[in-house]
PDB file of C-alpha atoms in Angstrom:
ATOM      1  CA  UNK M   1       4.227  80.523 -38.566  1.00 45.00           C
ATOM      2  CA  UNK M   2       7.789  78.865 -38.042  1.00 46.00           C
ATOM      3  CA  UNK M   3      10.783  80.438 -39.943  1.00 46.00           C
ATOM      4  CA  UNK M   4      12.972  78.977 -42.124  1.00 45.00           C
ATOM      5  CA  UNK M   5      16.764  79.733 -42.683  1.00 41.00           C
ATOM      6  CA  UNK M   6      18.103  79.893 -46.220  1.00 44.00           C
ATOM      7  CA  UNK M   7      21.934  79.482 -46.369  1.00 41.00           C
ATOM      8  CA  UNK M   8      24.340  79.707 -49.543  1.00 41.00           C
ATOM      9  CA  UNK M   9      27.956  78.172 -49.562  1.00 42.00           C
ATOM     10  CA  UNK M  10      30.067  77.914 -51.936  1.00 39.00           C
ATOM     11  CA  UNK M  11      32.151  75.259 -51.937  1.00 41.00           C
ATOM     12  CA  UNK M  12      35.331  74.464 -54.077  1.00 44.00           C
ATOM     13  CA  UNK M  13      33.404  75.707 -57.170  1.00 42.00           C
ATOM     14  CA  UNK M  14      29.945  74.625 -56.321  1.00 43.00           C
ATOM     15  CA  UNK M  15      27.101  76.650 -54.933  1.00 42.00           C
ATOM     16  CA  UNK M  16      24.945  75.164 -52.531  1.00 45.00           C
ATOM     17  CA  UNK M  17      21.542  76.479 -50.995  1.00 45.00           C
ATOM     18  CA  UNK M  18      20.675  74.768 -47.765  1.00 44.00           C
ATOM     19  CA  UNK M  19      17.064  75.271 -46.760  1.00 46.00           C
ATOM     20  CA  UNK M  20      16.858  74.147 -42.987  1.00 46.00           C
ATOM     21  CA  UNK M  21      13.419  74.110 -41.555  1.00 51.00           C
ATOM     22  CA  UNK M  22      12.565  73.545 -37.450  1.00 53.00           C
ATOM     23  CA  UNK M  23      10.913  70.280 -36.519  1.00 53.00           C
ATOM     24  CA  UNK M  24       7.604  70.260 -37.436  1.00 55.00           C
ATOM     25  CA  UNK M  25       5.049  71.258 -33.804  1.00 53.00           C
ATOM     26  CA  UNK M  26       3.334  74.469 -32.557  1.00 56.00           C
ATOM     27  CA  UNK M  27       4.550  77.993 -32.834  1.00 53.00           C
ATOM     28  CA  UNK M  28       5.495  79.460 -29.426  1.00 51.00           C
ATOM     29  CA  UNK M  29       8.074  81.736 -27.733  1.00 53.00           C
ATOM     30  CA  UNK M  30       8.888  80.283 -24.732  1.00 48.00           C
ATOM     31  CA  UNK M  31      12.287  78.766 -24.622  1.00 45.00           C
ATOM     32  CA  UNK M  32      12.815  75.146 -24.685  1.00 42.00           C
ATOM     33  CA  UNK M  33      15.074  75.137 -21.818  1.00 45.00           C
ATOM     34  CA  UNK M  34      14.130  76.491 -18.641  1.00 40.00           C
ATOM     35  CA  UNK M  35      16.683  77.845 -16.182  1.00 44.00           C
ATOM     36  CA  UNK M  36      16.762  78.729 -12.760  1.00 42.00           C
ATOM     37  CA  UNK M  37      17.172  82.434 -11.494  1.00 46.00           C
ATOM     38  CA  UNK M  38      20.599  82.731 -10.124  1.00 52.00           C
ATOM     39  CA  UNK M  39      20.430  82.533  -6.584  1.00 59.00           C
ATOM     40  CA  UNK M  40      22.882  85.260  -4.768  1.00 75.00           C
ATOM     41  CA  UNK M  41      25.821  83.792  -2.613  1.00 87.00           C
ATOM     42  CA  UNK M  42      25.170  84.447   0.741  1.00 92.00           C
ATOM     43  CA  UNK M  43      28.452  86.147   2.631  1.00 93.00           C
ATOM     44  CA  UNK M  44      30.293  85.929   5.622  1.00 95.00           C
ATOM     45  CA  UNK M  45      33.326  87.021   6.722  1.00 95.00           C
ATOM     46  CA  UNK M  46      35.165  85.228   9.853  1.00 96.00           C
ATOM     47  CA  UNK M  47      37.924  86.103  12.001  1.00 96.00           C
ATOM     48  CA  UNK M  48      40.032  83.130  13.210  1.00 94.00           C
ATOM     49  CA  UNK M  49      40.205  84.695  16.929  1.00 94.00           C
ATOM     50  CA  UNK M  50      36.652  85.078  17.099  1.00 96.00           C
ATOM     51  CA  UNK M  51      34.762  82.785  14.743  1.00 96.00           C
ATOM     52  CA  UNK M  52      35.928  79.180  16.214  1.00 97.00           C
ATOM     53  CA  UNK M  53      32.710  76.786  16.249  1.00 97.00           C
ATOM     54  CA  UNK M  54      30.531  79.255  14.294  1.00 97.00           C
ATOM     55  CA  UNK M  55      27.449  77.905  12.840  1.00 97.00           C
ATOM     56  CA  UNK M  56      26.696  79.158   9.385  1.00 97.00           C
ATOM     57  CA  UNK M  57      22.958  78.016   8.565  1.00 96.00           C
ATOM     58  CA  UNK M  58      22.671  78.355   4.348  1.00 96.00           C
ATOM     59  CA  UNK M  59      20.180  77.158   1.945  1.00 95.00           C
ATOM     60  CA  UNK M  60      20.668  73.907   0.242  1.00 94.00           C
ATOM     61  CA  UNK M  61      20.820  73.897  -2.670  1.00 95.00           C
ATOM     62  CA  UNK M  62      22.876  77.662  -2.753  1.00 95.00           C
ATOM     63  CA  UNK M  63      26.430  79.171  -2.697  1.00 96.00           C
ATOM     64  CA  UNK M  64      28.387  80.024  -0.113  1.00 96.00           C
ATOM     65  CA  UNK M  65      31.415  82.973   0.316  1.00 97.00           C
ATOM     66  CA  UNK M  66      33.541  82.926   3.145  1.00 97.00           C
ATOM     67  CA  UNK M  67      35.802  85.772   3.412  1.00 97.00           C
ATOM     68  CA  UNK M  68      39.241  85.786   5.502  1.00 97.00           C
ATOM     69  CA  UNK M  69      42.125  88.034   6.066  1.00 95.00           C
ATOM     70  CA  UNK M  70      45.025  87.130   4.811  1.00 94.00           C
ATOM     71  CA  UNK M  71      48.820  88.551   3.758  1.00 91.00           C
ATOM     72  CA  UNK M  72      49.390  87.188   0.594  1.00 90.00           C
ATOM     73  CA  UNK M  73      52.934  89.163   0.182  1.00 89.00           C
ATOM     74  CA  UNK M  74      54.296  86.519   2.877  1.00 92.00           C
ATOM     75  CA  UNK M  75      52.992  83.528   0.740  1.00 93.00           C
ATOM     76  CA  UNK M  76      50.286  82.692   3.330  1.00 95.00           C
ATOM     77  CA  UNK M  77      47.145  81.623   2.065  1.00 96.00           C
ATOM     78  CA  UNK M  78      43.662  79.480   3.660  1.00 97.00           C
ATOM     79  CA  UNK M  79      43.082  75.994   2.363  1.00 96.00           C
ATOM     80  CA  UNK M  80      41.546  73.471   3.534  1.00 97.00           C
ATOM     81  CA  UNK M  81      41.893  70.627   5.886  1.00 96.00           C
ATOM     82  CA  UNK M  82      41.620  67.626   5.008  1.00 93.00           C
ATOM     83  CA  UNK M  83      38.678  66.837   2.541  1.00 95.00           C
ATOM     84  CA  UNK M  84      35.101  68.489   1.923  1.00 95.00           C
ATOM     85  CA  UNK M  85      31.998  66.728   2.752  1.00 94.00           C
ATOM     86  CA  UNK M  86      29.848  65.436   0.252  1.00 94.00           C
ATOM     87  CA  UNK M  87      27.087  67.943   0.273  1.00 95.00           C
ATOM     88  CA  UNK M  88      29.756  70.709  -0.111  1.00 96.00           C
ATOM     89  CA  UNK M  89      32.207  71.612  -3.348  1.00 96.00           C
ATOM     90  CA  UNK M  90      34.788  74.218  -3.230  1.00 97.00           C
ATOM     91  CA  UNK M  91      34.345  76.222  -6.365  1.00 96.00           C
ATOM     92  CA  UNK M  92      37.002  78.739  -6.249  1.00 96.00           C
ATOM     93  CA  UNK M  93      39.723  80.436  -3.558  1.00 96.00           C
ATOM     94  CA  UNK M  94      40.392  84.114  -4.962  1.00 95.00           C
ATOM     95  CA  UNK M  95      42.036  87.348  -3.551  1.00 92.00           C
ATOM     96  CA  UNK M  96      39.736  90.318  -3.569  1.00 89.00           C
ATOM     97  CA  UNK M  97      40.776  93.530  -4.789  1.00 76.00           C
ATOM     98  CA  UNK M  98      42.227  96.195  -2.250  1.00 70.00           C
ATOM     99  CA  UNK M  99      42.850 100.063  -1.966  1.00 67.00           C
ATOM    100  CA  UNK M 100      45.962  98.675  -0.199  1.00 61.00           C
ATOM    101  CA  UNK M 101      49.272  98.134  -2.710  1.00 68.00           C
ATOM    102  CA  UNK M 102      51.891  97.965   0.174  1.00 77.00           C
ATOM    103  CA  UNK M 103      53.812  94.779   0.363  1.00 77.00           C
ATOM    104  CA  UNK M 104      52.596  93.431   3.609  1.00 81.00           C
ATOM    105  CA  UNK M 105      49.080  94.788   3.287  1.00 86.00           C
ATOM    106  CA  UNK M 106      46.357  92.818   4.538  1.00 89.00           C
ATOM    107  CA  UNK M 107      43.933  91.426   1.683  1.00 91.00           C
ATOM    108  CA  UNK M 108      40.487  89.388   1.625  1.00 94.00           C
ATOM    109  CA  UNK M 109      40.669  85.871   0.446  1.00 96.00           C
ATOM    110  CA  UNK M 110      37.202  84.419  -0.985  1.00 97.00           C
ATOM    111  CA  UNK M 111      36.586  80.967  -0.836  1.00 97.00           C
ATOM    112  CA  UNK M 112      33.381  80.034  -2.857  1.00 97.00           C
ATOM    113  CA  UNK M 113      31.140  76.653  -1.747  1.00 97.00           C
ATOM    114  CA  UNK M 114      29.077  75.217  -3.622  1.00 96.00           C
ATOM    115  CA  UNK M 115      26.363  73.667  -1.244  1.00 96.00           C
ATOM    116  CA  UNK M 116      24.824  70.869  -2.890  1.00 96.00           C
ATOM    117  CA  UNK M 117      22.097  69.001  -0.066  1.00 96.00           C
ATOM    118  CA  UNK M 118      21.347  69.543   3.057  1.00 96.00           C
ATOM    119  CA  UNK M 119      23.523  68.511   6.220  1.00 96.00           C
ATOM    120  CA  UNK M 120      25.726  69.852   8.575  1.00 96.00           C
ATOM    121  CA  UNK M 121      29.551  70.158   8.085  1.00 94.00           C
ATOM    122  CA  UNK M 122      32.668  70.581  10.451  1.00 96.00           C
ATOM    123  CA  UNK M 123      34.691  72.691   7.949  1.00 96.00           C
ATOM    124  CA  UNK M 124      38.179  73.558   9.224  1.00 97.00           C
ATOM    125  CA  UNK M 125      40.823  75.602   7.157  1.00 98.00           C
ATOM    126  CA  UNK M 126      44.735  76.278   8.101  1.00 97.00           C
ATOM    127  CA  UNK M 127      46.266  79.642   7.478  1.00 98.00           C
ATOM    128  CA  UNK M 128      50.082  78.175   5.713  1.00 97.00           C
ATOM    129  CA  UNK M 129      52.453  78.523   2.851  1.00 96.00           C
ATOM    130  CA  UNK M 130      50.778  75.790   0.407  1.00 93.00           C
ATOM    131  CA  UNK M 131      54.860  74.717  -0.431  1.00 94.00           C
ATOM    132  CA  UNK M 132      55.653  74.328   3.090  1.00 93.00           C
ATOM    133  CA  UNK M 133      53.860  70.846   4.201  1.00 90.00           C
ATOM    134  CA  UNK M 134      55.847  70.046   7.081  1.00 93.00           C
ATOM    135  CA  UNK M 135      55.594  73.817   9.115  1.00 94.00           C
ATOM    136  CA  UNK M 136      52.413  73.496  11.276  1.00 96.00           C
ATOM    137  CA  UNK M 137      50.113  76.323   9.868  1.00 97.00           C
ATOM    138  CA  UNK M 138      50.094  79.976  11.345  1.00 96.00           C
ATOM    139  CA  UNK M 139      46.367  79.344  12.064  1.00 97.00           C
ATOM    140  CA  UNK M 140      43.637  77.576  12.387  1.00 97.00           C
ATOM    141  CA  UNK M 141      39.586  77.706  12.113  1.00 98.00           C
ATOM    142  CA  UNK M 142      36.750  75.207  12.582  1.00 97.00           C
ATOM    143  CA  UNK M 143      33.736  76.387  12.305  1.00 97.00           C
ATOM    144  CA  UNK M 144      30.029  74.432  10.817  1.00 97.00           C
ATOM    145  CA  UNK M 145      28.316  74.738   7.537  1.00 96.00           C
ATOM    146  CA  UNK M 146      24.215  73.864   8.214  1.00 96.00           C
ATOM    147  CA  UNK M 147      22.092  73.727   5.338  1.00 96.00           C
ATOM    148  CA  UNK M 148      18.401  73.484   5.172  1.00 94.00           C
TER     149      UNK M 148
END
């Protein structure tokens, strides 16, 4: 049997009982919506001496978290070049916590795709201080973004 929700309000003097009744169909308790499991980001850290031309096969569609070192006490942070391909949406750019409190500690920065279809990408990101346009960045890193 399908419940039923009673409801009194009293408004400006006046009581009123609401009786509000679900659409009239079978009984059951599965959910009328179903959503996907969450699927875990895969992770991969890259190192801008060693990582140039990397090929980073993911699942399409899935998430993607790409971890760099980075100084943020010098203003420095990773963005990206130019514009993303259509398959892939940057969802966030985040600094990860760390033991280290120094000024002039090294940090992780996360930067979280979204991959939406499959391709391949040429992703390339510049190491820079986001105010300083002009100054050619500190450094640089293509690398490719397959997903299957």
């Amino acid at each position: 049997m399908r419940a039923a929700v009673i409801a009194t309000i009293f408004l400006g003097g006046l009581l009123a009982v609401l009786l509000v009744r679900p659409a009239p169909g079978p009984a059951t308790n599965t959910p009328s919506v179903l959503q996907a499991a969450p699927v875990a980001a895969q992770t991969v850290a890259l190192d801008p001496d060693k990582d140039a031309g990397r090929e980073i096969v993911v699942d399409a569609p899935g998430s993607l978290l790409i971890t760099l070192e980075t100084i943020p006490s010098t203003g420095h942070r990773w963005d990206i070049d130019g514009s993303l391909p259509p398959n892939l949406r940057l969802q966030s750019s985040s600094l990860l916590d760390s033991d280290a409190a120094l000024p002039g500690a090294t940090k992780r920065q996360q930067l979280h795709f979204e991959v939406l279809t499959q391709g391949r990408a040429q992703i390339t990101l510049i190491y820079r201080q986001p105010w300083n346009q002009t100054a050619p960045p500190l450094k640089r890193l293509s690398f490719f973004i397959i997903a299957k």
